[in-house]
Structures are given as C-alpha cells and as structure tokens.
Amino acid sequence: MCQNHGVAYIKPGIVEVQSIDYPKLAIGDRKCHHGVILQIVATNICGSDQHMVRGRTTAPEGLVLGHEITGLVIEAGRDVEFINEGDLVSVPFNIACGRCRNCKVGQTGICLNVNPARPGAAYGYVDMGGWVGGQAEYVMVPYADFNLLKFPDKDQAMAKIRDLTLLSDIFPTGYHGAVTAGVGPGSIVYVAGAGPVGLACAASCHLLGAAVVIVGDMIPERLEQAKSFGCEVIDLRKDTPLADQIAEIIGVPEVDCAVDCVGFEARGHGADSGTEQPATVLNAAMTVTRAGGAIGIPGLYVTGDPGASTEAAKEGNLSIRIGLGWAKSHSFYTGQCPVMKYHRQLMNAILYDKIQIAKAVNVEVISLDKAPKGYQDFDKGAAKKFVIDPHGLIMN
Ligand SMILES: NC(=O)c1ccc[n+]([C@@H]2O[C@H](COP(=O)([O-])OP(=O)(O)OC[C@H]3O[C@@H](n4cnc5c(N)ncnc54)[C@H](O)[C@@H]3O)[C@@H](O)[C@H]2O)c1
Ligand SMILES: [Zn+2]
Ligand SMILES: [Zn+2]
C-alpha cells in the first residue's frame, strides 16, 4: 500500500504533518469512477486555512487541510474520458459536479451536489462537504473531466509552476474580486488587504487596465510588497481617515470601486488597527466608493464564528451600514470564486508573460515538513505566499 502524509488541523494554533490514508477512487462506500488520484506537485497555504487554524470556525480536530492543489494524474477512474495518466493539472478549489443547475451556468462555487449540508464544497475545509484536503502527497479529485485544467506542456508548466500553482485559488479569486467590482481600463480601485488575495487582486486590476490601484493594510512588509509592483499604498495604522488618505493620492476622497480582500477577521483603523472590527472593511468600502460603483467581496464571511467578540458576530451578524450602500446604489458581489470561470484565461496570461503573479504575491516554496512553520510565519503576517512542494519536484 502506498504511503501518504498530510497537514492536519489539531487545535487552535497547531497543525501537524501526519501519516494519512492513501486516497481511494471512492466517495464513502461508493466507487468514484469519474475521479482521479493526483501526486501533488504544489499545494498552497491560504488565508482561508488560517481562519480554521486560528480557531475561528468549527473545524474538527484531525481535518486534513489544503484546497489549493496542482498535481500529476497517476490513476484515472473508469469513466474519466479526457484526462489521462501523466497529465499535469490545476485543481479548482471548488469541487463541482458539472451537472447541477449552478454548475451549468458556471456557478461552480455553489454546486448543489457535492456537499449535503449546503451549496458549495472544497477540499480540506470546514462545512465544505468533508472532502480530504490536498496539503498532502496524494489526493483524490472527483468529476475530473469537469474540474481539472490540464497544462498544455508539462516542461513549460514546470518552469512556471510557482505562478501556475496560484490558479487553484488566489489568482482567480483576486481577479474575480476585481471583475465583480467592475474594474476595467482607467479604473481607480481601492483594494482592502495586502495578503496574497489582496496582492493577487491588485495585480489583476493592473492586468484589467486600472489606472490607479490603492492597497490598504496595517502590515508594513505587505504594503512594501504591493508597492514593489506599482500599487499606491495606505497604512491603516495611521489615524488619518481612509477617505482622506485616498484624497492625498488621487486628489478626491473616493474611488470608482473597491475590493474586500480581508473578510471577517478585519481589524480597525488608526488606534483600532490592533482590534477586530468585522464589518469595518465593508463599511469603509461603501464610504469610499463613488455612488453607482461596485464592491467585490472575496474576503470570507462566516455563518458561525466561535471566536467572535459579540454574540451577534458569533452567528455571522455584523453591523453593516447597508443604508449607506443603498443610498449610493452600490452593487455587492459575495461568495466563493468560481475558479473555473477564469483559470484557463489566467493560465494563458501566465504562459504568455502577461503577468508575474508569483512575484506579486512573493511565493516561497517549502517542503511538506516545513508546513507547520509556514502556517506560523503566515499568521505572523509574512509578506509571502507559501507553496508546499511535497515530493521535492520544484526545489530539487
Ligand atoms: N472568496 C473566495 O473564493 C476566497 C478564496 C481565497 C481566500 N478568500 C478569503 O480572502 C481573504 C484574504 O485571504 P488572504 O490569503 O490574503 O488572507 P490574509 O489573512 O493573509 O490577508 C488579510 C490581510 O488583511 C489585512 N487587514 C486586516 N484588517 C484590515 C482592514 N481593516 N483593512 C485592510 N486590510 C486589513 C491583514 O493585515 C492581512 O494582511 C480571507 O478572508 C480568505 O478566507 C476567499
Ligand atoms: Zn485558498
Ligand atoms: Zn454542480
């Protein structure tokens, strides 16, 4: 029997590399003829994983983490027709059946058939269907023909694997945030958050032709990272209100559109920049976005947060000033990114050198046994996107 190892959530603040089962082409007791087994080439640590590891969700002990997966097909089920053993593939973090009404219109983030508890599923994520995660050596991917994106040339792909690994989540997610905020040529955009998603969003805004991309955060290294590829930055530790800081950059206190790349663990501005204020990014986005503008919200909001500071927030009820957004006729776009809508085009943008996405988010490749340290460093605010290389195929 083949061996497998994966990163498991143990308790708040602790993950561990454990020996885990080698995947089977099965879903429970049922054979999964439409699935494949992947030898994982690259699998990334995400801010979404951090919500679980910080104890801010109901993730169970022992959950094998990891939803950002790129791998080599080593076994294909009987009914897989168009993906072959030996293919190098990117796995969208959303698990989608390709058969339900939502999948049929490209809403793969809310597939109706892959999670008995609610629409939408992901590998290695709480409330997302119980699928085994891919921060591991091997993983099973169902509905392979529908889900997987095959790279056209393996050698070319391995040469750009640091960029291509970001296609499983944060590049499409950042891009989706920009698209749903209506970013286009000449746009002036405020991106809240300079974590990997915020940086991927900022780089996507440039790809879409934005004139000015302003990134706000309270971690100086992350703001430096945003500056390194041409963004304007706002340090939210300063007391000056966000709108005034925006006016210092563009002469007026409002932007065309905004993207929330922070989510429910947001902290306040100025003196409150160390204190959690879960609705602050949404309220700030409404304050600084022009009337008629749109707000993309890839940042995650939850239906249950055991670590929240108020009873209301424990149920996901936040103090959002919806009257302001209504008065300004804002549009809001929430939810998981339907990765498949974008991954092929963004793959080509990488392969034809239209974007340096790994450089923008500052990818650092680490071995599987260094994953717990990667989690710690990321939690401390490292201006990096950690990519796990479980078989040493990238580093060696
Ligand atoms: N919708 C999706 O499909 C999807 C996919 C991936 C990640 N996400 C979510 O996107 C969010 C960002 O992910 P990440 O990996 O970049 O996480 P991250 O935790 O590394 O980044 C969040 C950043 O926001 C900053 N921040 C905190 N409060 C702020 C505020 N008020 N204004 C501006 N910045 C503030 C933090 O300092 C941090 O740098 C997370 O909530 C994650 O769960 C969503
Ligand atoms: Zn992710
Ligand atoms: Zn579906």
Short mmCIF file of C-alpha atoms and ligand atoms in Angstrom, two decimals:
data_model
loop_
_atom_site.label_atom_id
_atom_site.label_comp_id
_atom_site.label_asym_id
_atom_site.label_seq_id
_atom_site.Cartn_x
_atom_site.Cartn_y
_atom_site.Cartn_z
CA MET A 1 0.00 0.00 0.00
CA CYS A 2 1.31 3.46 -0.89
CA GLN A 3 2.12 5.92 1.86
CA ASN A 4 0.58 9.35 2.21
CA HIS A 5 1.25 12.27 4.53
CA GLY A 6 -0.81 15.41 5.02
CA VAL A 7 -1.18 18.55 7.12
CA ALA A 8 -3.85 18.07 9.80
CA TYR A 9 -5.55 20.68 11.97
CA ILE A 10 -5.06 19.68 15.60
CA LYS A 11 -6.29 22.60 17.70
CA PRO A 12 -6.17 26.41 17.55
CA GLY A 13 -2.66 27.44 16.56
CA ILE A 14 -1.48 23.88 15.87
CA VAL A 15 -1.20 21.89 12.63
CA GLU A 16 0.82 18.72 12.24
CA VAL A 17 2.14 16.62 9.38
CA GLN A 18 0.62 13.18 9.88
CA SER A 19 0.54 9.85 8.16
CA ILE A 20 -2.88 9.75 6.44
CA ASP A 21 -4.71 7.24 4.25
CA TYR A 22 -3.66 6.88 0.64
CA PRO A 23 -6.65 8.12 -1.38
CA LYS A 24 -9.10 5.70 -2.99
CA LEU A 25 -11.26 6.27 -6.03
CA ALA A 26 -14.32 6.23 -3.81
CA ILE A 27 -16.85 8.55 -2.18
CA GLY A 28 -17.75 6.84 1.07
CA ASP A 29 -18.73 3.28 0.12
CA ARG A 30 -19.41 4.20 -3.49
CA LYS A 31 -16.83 3.82 -6.27
CA CYS A 32 -15.82 7.15 -7.81
CA HIS A 33 -15.33 6.18 -11.43
CA HIS A 34 -15.24 9.85 -12.52
CA GLY A 35 -12.31 10.69 -10.21
CA VAL A 36 -8.53 10.69 -10.43
CA ILE A 37 -5.71 10.31 -7.95
CA LEU A 38 -3.06 13.01 -8.09
CA GLN A 39 0.52 13.02 -6.99
CA ILE A 40 0.64 16.56 -5.65
CA VAL A 41 3.25 18.82 -7.20
CA ALA A 42 2.36 22.07 -5.41
CA THR A 43 -0.20 22.93 -2.73
CA ASN A 44 -0.50 26.33 -1.11
CA ILE A 45 -1.32 27.63 2.36
CA CYS A 46 -4.24 30.10 2.22
CA GLY A 47 -5.65 32.84 4.42
CA SER A 48 -8.83 30.76 4.39
CA ASP A 49 -6.93 27.94 6.15
CA GLN A 50 -5.82 30.44 8.77
CA HIS A 51 -9.43 31.17 9.81
CA MET A 52 -9.69 27.48 10.78
CA VAL A 53 -6.26 27.23 12.36
CA ARG A 54 -6.89 30.34 14.47
CA GLY A 55 -9.92 28.53 15.92
CA ARG A 56 -12.41 30.87 14.26
CA THR A 57 -14.51 28.10 12.75
CA THR A 58 -15.91 24.78 13.86
CA ALA A 59 -13.22 22.77 12.02
CA PRO A 60 -12.91 19.33 13.63
CA GLU A 61 -9.65 18.00 15.03
CA GLY A 62 -7.78 15.88 12.50
CA LEU A 63 -9.20 17.66 9.42
CA VAL A 64 -6.63 17.25 6.62
CA LEU A 65 -6.19 20.76 5.21
CA GLY A 66 -5.45 22.08 1.75
CA HIS A 67 -7.62 23.27 -1.14
CA GLU A 68 -5.01 24.81 -3.47
CA ILE A 69 -3.77 21.82 -5.44
CA THR A 70 -1.70 21.25 -8.59
CA GLY A 71 -0.70 17.69 -9.43
CA LEU A 72 0.17 14.87 -11.75
CA VAL A 73 -2.54 12.34 -12.60
CA ILE A 74 -1.33 8.90 -11.52
CA GLU A 75 -4.60 6.99 -11.69
CA ALA A 76 -7.79 7.75 -13.58
CA GLY A 77 -11.18 6.16 -12.89
CA ARG A 78 -13.08 4.11 -15.47
CA ASP A 79 -15.35 6.96 -16.55
CA VAL A 80 -12.70 9.64 -16.93
CA GLU A 81 -12.55 10.26 -20.68
CA PHE A 82 -10.47 13.34 -21.43
CA ILE A 83 -7.85 13.47 -18.68
CA ASN A 84 -5.05 10.92 -18.82
CA GLU A 85 -2.45 9.47 -16.53
CA GLY A 86 0.63 11.67 -16.73
CA ASP A 87 -1.31 14.93 -17.24
CA LEU A 88 -0.19 17.88 -15.10
CA VAL A 89 -3.32 19.63 -13.89
CA SER A 90 -4.60 22.55 -11.82
CA VAL A 91 -7.47 21.73 -9.45
CA PRO A 92 -10.03 24.49 -8.78
CA PHE A 93 -10.55 24.68 -5.03
CA ASN A 94 -14.32 24.44 -5.61
CA ILE A 95 -15.49 20.87 -6.04
CA ALA A 96 -18.19 20.85 -8.70
CA CYS A 97 -20.31 18.12 -10.29
CA GLY A 98 -20.75 19.77 -13.69
CA ARG A 99 -24.33 18.51 -13.76
CA CYS A 100 -26.44 20.70 -11.45
CA ARG A 101 -28.19 23.93 -12.45
CA ASN A 102 -25.49 26.08 -10.83
CA CYS A 103 -22.55 24.27 -12.45
CA LYS A 104 -24.34 24.51 -15.80
CA VAL A 105 -24.26 28.31 -15.63
CA GLY A 106 -20.68 28.48 -14.34
CA GLN A 107 -21.55 28.97 -10.66
CA THR A 108 -19.20 26.19 -9.59
CA GLY A 109 -18.63 27.75 -6.16
CA ILE A 110 -22.18 26.76 -5.19
CA CYS A 111 -22.52 23.32 -6.78
CA LEU A 112 -25.64 21.61 -5.43
CA ASN A 113 -24.42 18.01 -5.45
CA VAL A 114 -21.11 17.86 -3.60
CA ASN A 115 -22.00 18.88 -0.06
CA PRO A 116 -25.08 17.54 1.72
CA ALA A 117 -25.03 20.45 4.22
CA ARG A 118 -25.10 23.46 1.88
CA PRO A 119 -24.29 24.53 -1.67
CA GLY A 120 -20.57 24.53 -2.46
CA ALA A 121 -17.66 22.31 -1.49
CA ALA A 122 -13.89 22.45 -1.22
CA TYR A 123 -11.06 20.09 -0.33
CA GLY A 124 -9.96 20.14 3.31
CA TYR A 125 -12.35 22.79 4.56
CA VAL A 126 -14.85 23.01 7.41
CA ASP A 127 -18.52 22.81 6.35
CA MET A 128 -17.43 22.21 2.77
CA GLY A 129 -18.52 18.63 2.31
CA GLY A 130 -15.92 16.65 4.24
CA TRP A 131 -13.56 16.15 1.28
CA VAL A 132 -9.99 15.24 2.22
CA GLY A 133 -7.56 18.12 1.78
CA GLY A 134 -4.59 18.33 -0.51
CA GLN A 135 -1.75 19.68 1.63
CA ALA A 136 -0.51 16.14 1.23
CA GLU A 137 1.42 13.86 -1.07
CA TYR A 138 -1.66 12.41 -2.82
CA VAL A 139 -5.31 13.38 -3.12
CA MET A 140 -8.47 12.22 -4.90
CA VAL A 141 -10.28 14.64 -7.22
CA PRO A 142 -13.86 13.76 -8.29
CA TYR A 143 -15.56 14.73 -11.57
CA ALA A 144 -12.10 15.00 -13.07
CA ASP A 145 -13.10 15.75 -16.66
CA PHE A 146 -15.16 18.71 -15.50
CA ASN A 147 -12.94 20.08 -12.74
CA LEU A 148 -9.37 19.79 -13.96
CA LEU A 149 -7.41 22.23 -16.10
CA LYS A 150 -4.65 20.41 -17.99
CA PHE A 151 -1.48 22.37 -18.70
CA PRO A 152 -0.64 22.15 -22.41
CA ASP A 153 3.05 21.34 -21.97
CA LYS A 154 4.50 19.74 -18.85
CA ASP A 155 8.05 21.07 -19.14
CA GLN A 156 6.84 24.59 -19.87
CA ALA A 157 4.42 24.32 -16.93
CA MET A 158 7.08 23.08 -14.50
CA ALA A 159 9.24 26.07 -15.49
CA LYS A 160 6.37 28.37 -14.41
CA ILE A 161 4.95 26.23 -11.63
CA ARG A 162 5.36 28.96 -8.97
CA ASP A 163 2.89 31.06 -10.98
CA LEU A 164 0.62 28.27 -12.20
CA THR A 165 0.09 26.90 -8.69
CA LEU A 166 -1.80 30.12 -7.92
CA LEU A 167 -4.50 29.17 -10.47
CA SER A 168 -6.17 26.81 -7.98
CA ASP A 169 -7.40 29.74 -5.88
CA ILE A 170 -5.87 33.12 -5.18
CA PHE A 171 -5.16 34.35 -8.69
CA PRO A 172 -8.72 33.65 -9.95
CA THR A 173 -10.10 34.83 -6.58
CA GLY A 174 -8.26 38.15 -6.72
CA TYR A 175 -9.22 38.53 -10.38
CA HIS A 176 -12.87 37.71 -9.61
CA GLY A 177 -12.83 40.38 -6.89
CA ALA A 178 -11.64 42.91 -9.46
CA VAL A 179 -14.06 41.80 -12.19
CA THR A 180 -17.07 41.86 -9.85
CA ALA A 181 -16.07 45.35 -8.65
CA GLY A 182 -16.25 46.41 -12.29
CA VAL A 183 -12.53 47.13 -12.76
CA GLY A 184 -11.60 47.96 -16.34
CA PRO A 185 -9.32 50.30 -18.29
CA GLY A 186 -8.74 53.53 -16.38
CA SER A 187 -10.44 52.42 -13.13
CA ILE A 188 -9.35 53.80 -9.80
CA VAL A 189 -9.62 50.99 -7.28
CA TYR A 190 -9.26 50.54 -3.53
CA VAL A 191 -8.14 47.03 -2.54
CA ALA A 192 -8.53 46.32 1.19
CA GLY A 193 -5.93 43.82 2.40
CA ALA A 194 -2.40 43.12 1.17
CA GLY A 195 -2.39 39.41 1.96
CA PRO A 196 -1.95 37.04 -1.00
CA VAL A 197 -5.54 37.56 -2.18
CA GLY A 198 -5.25 41.36 -1.97
CA LEU A 199 -1.94 41.30 -3.84
CA ALA A 200 -3.34 38.93 -6.48
CA CYS A 201 -6.33 41.25 -6.80
CA ALA A 202 -4.11 44.31 -7.18
CA ALA A 203 -2.03 42.60 -9.88
CA SER A 204 -5.29 41.56 -11.58
CA CYS A 205 -6.51 45.17 -11.52
CA HIS A 206 -3.36 46.10 -13.44
CA LEU A 207 -3.99 43.26 -15.89
CA LEU A 208 -7.52 44.64 -16.42
CA GLY A 209 -6.13 48.10 -17.15
CA ALA A 210 -6.79 50.01 -13.91
CA ALA A 211 -5.24 53.47 -13.81
CA VAL A 212 -4.59 53.56 -10.05
CA VAL A 213 -4.62 50.66 -7.61
CA ILE A 214 -4.57 51.69 -3.95
CA VAL A 215 -3.91 48.90 -1.44
CA GLY A 216 -4.64 49.29 2.28
CA ASP A 217 -3.29 47.17 5.15
CA MET A 218 -1.60 47.61 8.52
CA ILE A 219 1.40 45.34 7.91
CA PRO A 220 4.29 47.40 6.50
CA GLU A 221 6.06 44.46 4.76
CA ARG A 222 2.86 43.59 2.91
CA LEU A 223 2.41 47.21 1.82
CA GLU A 224 6.02 47.23 0.58
CA GLN A 225 5.20 44.12 -1.44
CA ALA A 226 2.23 45.96 -3.02
CA LYS A 227 4.47 48.92 -3.83
CA SER A 228 7.02 46.63 -5.50
CA PHE A 229 4.70 46.17 -8.50
CA GLY A 230 3.34 49.67 -8.81
CA CYS A 231 0.49 49.98 -6.32
CA GLU A 232 -0.19 53.03 -4.20
CA VAL A 233 -0.49 52.08 -0.53
CA ILE A 234 -2.34 53.18 2.57
CA ASP A 235 -1.08 52.36 6.05
CA LEU A 236 -4.17 51.81 8.17
CA ARG A 237 -2.20 52.22 11.39
CA LYS A 238 -2.32 55.97 10.69
CA ASP A 239 -5.17 57.90 12.30
CA THR A 240 -5.98 59.84 9.11
CA PRO A 241 -9.35 58.58 7.82
CA LEU A 242 -9.20 56.28 4.80
CA ALA A 243 -11.04 58.76 2.54
CA ASP A 244 -8.51 61.50 3.39
CA GLN A 245 -5.59 59.16 2.69
CA ILE A 246 -7.18 58.34 -0.66
CA ALA A 247 -7.54 62.07 -1.38
CA GLU A 248 -3.82 62.54 -0.68
CA ILE A 249 -3.10 60.10 -3.54
CA ILE A 250 -5.71 60.99 -6.19
CA GLY A 251 -6.98 64.40 -5.13
CA VAL A 252 -10.52 63.27 -4.32
CA PRO A 253 -11.75 61.14 -1.40
CA GLU A 254 -13.45 58.47 -3.47
CA VAL A 255 -12.64 55.64 -5.83
CA ASP A 256 -14.58 54.01 -8.67
CA CYS A 257 -14.77 50.64 -6.95
CA ALA A 258 -13.42 48.63 -4.03
CA VAL A 259 -12.49 45.03 -3.28
CA ASP A 260 -12.64 43.49 0.20
CA CYS A 261 -9.72 41.03 0.37
CA VAL A 262 -9.83 40.84 4.17
CA GLY A 263 -13.03 39.19 5.42
CA PHE A 264 -14.50 38.81 8.90
CA GLU A 265 -11.24 38.92 10.87
CA ALA A 266 -10.75 42.56 9.82
CA ARG A 267 -9.15 45.00 12.19
CA GLY A 268 -9.98 48.69 12.60
CA HIS A 269 -8.11 51.83 11.53
CA GLY A 270 -5.65 54.03 13.43
CA ALA A 271 -5.74 53.40 17.17
CA ASP A 272 -8.06 50.43 16.49
CA SER A 273 -5.75 48.76 14.00
CA GLY A 274 -4.98 46.03 16.51
CA THR A 275 -8.64 45.41 17.39
CA GLU A 276 -11.06 43.26 15.43
CA GLN A 277 -13.98 45.06 13.82
CA PRO A 278 -15.56 42.52 11.49
CA ALA A 279 -17.74 44.96 9.49
CA THR A 280 -15.12 47.68 9.07
CA VAL A 281 -13.91 46.81 5.57
CA LEU A 282 -17.45 46.60 4.20
CA ASN A 283 -18.37 49.94 5.77
CA ALA A 284 -15.13 51.56 4.61
CA ALA A 285 -15.70 50.26 1.07
CA MET A 286 -19.16 51.87 0.99
CA THR A 287 -17.73 55.12 2.36
CA VAL A 288 -15.01 55.48 -0.27
CA THR A 289 -16.72 54.01 -3.35
CA ARG A 290 -18.43 56.52 -5.64
CA ALA A 291 -22.20 56.44 -6.00
CA GLY A 292 -23.03 53.81 -8.60
CA GLY A 293 -19.81 51.86 -8.01
CA ALA A 294 -19.48 48.17 -7.22
CA ILE A 295 -17.81 46.35 -4.34
CA GLY A 296 -16.27 42.91 -4.83
CA ILE A 297 -16.18 40.84 -1.66
CA PRO A 298 -13.92 37.79 -1.96
CA GLY A 299 -12.95 38.21 1.74
CA LEU A 300 -14.64 35.43 3.71
CA TYR A 301 -17.66 35.95 6.00
CA VAL A 302 -18.93 33.04 8.06
CA THR A 303 -22.27 31.82 9.39
CA GLY A 304 -20.67 30.80 12.69
CA ASP A 305 -17.60 32.26 14.43
CA PRO A 306 -16.94 30.74 17.86
CA GLY A 307 -14.11 33.26 18.45
CA ALA A 308 -16.18 36.40 17.74
CA SER A 309 -16.25 39.13 20.38
CA THR A 310 -20.05 39.67 20.29
CA GLU A 311 -22.98 37.26 20.44
CA ALA A 312 -24.31 38.66 17.15
CA ALA A 313 -20.97 38.12 15.35
CA LYS A 314 -20.87 34.53 16.63
CA GLU A 315 -23.84 33.96 14.30
CA GLY A 316 -22.30 35.98 11.47
CA ASN A 317 -24.48 39.06 12.14
CA LEU A 318 -22.36 42.17 11.57
CA SER A 319 -23.12 45.91 11.89
CA ILE A 320 -23.10 46.74 8.21
CA ARG A 321 -24.29 50.23 7.30
CA ILE A 322 -26.41 48.98 4.43
CA GLY A 323 -28.31 52.30 4.26
CA LEU A 324 -25.15 53.97 3.01
CA GLY A 325 -24.62 51.43 0.25
CA TRP A 326 -28.30 51.63 -0.68
CA ALA A 327 -28.23 55.42 -0.84
CA LYS A 328 -25.21 55.22 -3.18
CA SER A 329 -26.75 52.47 -5.34
CA HIS A 330 -23.79 50.21 -4.73
CA SER A 331 -23.63 46.69 -6.07
CA PHE A 332 -22.14 43.98 -3.87
CA TYR A 333 -20.71 40.68 -5.02
CA THR A 334 -20.04 37.99 -2.44
CA GLY A 335 -19.16 34.31 -2.27
CA GLN A 336 -16.55 31.82 -3.25
CA CYS A 337 -14.78 32.48 -6.51
CA PRO A 338 -15.96 30.14 -9.27
CA VAL A 339 -12.35 29.36 -10.22
CA MET A 340 -13.21 27.55 -13.43
CA LYS A 341 -14.69 30.69 -14.94
CA TYR A 342 -11.22 32.24 -15.09
CA HIS A 343 -8.45 29.66 -14.76
CA ARG A 344 -7.83 28.93 -18.44
CA GLN A 345 -7.52 32.60 -19.43
CA LEU A 346 -5.31 33.34 -16.44
CA MET A 347 -3.14 30.31 -17.26
CA ASN A 348 -2.55 31.82 -20.69
CA ALA A 349 -1.79 35.22 -19.16
CA ILE A 350 0.95 33.43 -17.17
CA LEU A 351 2.25 31.27 -20.01
CA TYR A 352 2.48 34.26 -22.38
CA ASP A 353 4.12 36.50 -19.75
CA LYS A 354 1.30 39.00 -19.37
CA ILE A 355 1.58 38.85 -15.58
CA GLN A 356 4.18 37.97 -12.94
CA ILE A 357 1.75 36.70 -10.34
CA ALA A 358 4.22 34.64 -8.23
CA LYS A 359 6.44 37.69 -7.93
CA ALA A 360 3.49 39.92 -7.00
CA VAL A 361 2.44 37.67 -4.10
CA ASN A 362 6.04 36.70 -3.25
CA VAL A 363 5.82 32.90 -3.49
CA GLU A 364 8.13 30.90 -1.24
CA VAL A 365 8.39 27.16 -1.83
CA ILE A 366 8.74 24.94 1.27
CA SER A 367 8.84 21.20 1.92
CA LEU A 368 5.87 19.38 3.49
CA ASP A 369 7.59 19.01 6.86
CA LYS A 370 8.03 22.81 6.98
CA ALA A 371 4.26 23.38 6.61
CA PRO A 372 3.65 24.00 10.36
CA LYS A 373 6.35 26.69 10.30
CA GLY A 374 4.80 28.13 7.13
CA TYR A 375 1.46 28.39 8.92
CA GLN A 376 3.12 30.20 11.84
CA ASP A 377 5.04 32.65 9.67
CA PHE A 378 1.98 33.39 7.54
CA ASP A 379 -0.08 34.00 10.69
CA LYS A 380 2.55 36.49 11.88
CA GLY A 381 1.94 38.47 8.68
CA ALA A 382 4.86 37.37 6.47
CA ALA A 383 4.59 39.10 3.10
CA LYS A 384 4.69 35.71 1.38
CA LYS A 385 2.55 33.06 -0.22
CA PHE A 386 3.77 29.66 0.99
CA VAL A 387 3.73 26.87 -1.59
CA ILE A 388 4.30 23.34 -0.29
CA ASP A 389 6.38 21.03 -2.51
CA PRO A 390 5.54 17.59 -1.03
CA HIS A 391 7.71 15.48 -3.35
CA GLY A 392 10.63 17.88 -3.84
CA LEU A 393 9.72 18.24 -7.53
CA ILE A 394 10.06 22.04 -7.52
CA MET A 395 13.01 22.59 -5.20
CA ASN A 396 15.17 19.72 -6.49
N1 LIG B 1 -13.97 34.11 -1.96
C1 LIG B 1 -13.06 33.18 -2.15
O1 LIG B 1 -13.23 32.32 -3.01
C2 LIG B 1 -11.79 33.21 -1.35
C3 LIG B 1 -10.69 32.47 -1.80
C4 LIG B 1 -9.49 32.59 -1.07
C5 LIG B 1 -9.43 33.38 0.05
N2 LIG B 1 -10.55 34.04 0.46
C6 LIG B 1 -10.54 34.93 1.63
O2 LIG B 1 -9.86 36.12 1.27
C7 LIG B 1 -9.36 36.74 2.46
C8 LIG B 1 -7.90 37.11 2.26
O3 LIG B 1 -7.09 35.95 2.08
P1 LIG B 1 -5.50 36.05 2.26
O4 LIG B 1 -4.94 34.70 1.97
O5 LIG B 1 -4.96 37.21 1.55
O6 LIG B 1 -5.50 36.28 3.86
P2 LIG B 1 -4.57 37.11 4.85
O7 LIG B 1 -5.14 36.86 6.21
O8 LIG B 1 -3.15 36.77 4.60
O9 LIG B 1 -4.78 38.64 4.43
C9 LIG B 1 -5.67 39.51 5.03
C10 LIG B 1 -4.98 40.86 5.18
O10 LIG B 1 -5.93 41.84 5.56
C11 LIG B 1 -5.29 42.76 6.43
N3 LIG B 1 -6.31 43.54 7.13
C12 LIG B 1 -6.91 43.30 8.33
N4 LIG B 1 -7.82 44.26 8.60
C13 LIG B 1 -7.80 45.12 7.54
C14 LIG B 1 -8.54 46.30 7.23
N5 LIG B 1 -9.48 46.79 8.03
N6 LIG B 1 -8.28 46.91 6.04
C15 LIG B 1 -7.33 46.44 5.19
N7 LIG B 1 -6.59 45.33 5.46
C16 LIG B 1 -6.84 44.68 6.61
C17 LIG B 1 -4.42 41.87 7.29
O11 LIG B 1 -3.38 42.63 7.92
C18 LIG B 1 -3.88 40.89 6.24
O12 LIG B 1 -2.67 41.33 5.66
C19 LIG B 1 -9.58 35.73 3.57
O13 LIG B 1 -10.78 36.06 4.26
C20 LIG B 1 -9.79 34.43 2.83
O14 LIG B 1 -10.53 33.49 3.56
C21 LIG B 1 -11.72 33.96 -0.22
ZN ZN B 2 -7.26 29.31 -0.75
ZN ZN B 3 -22.85 21.01 -9.59
#
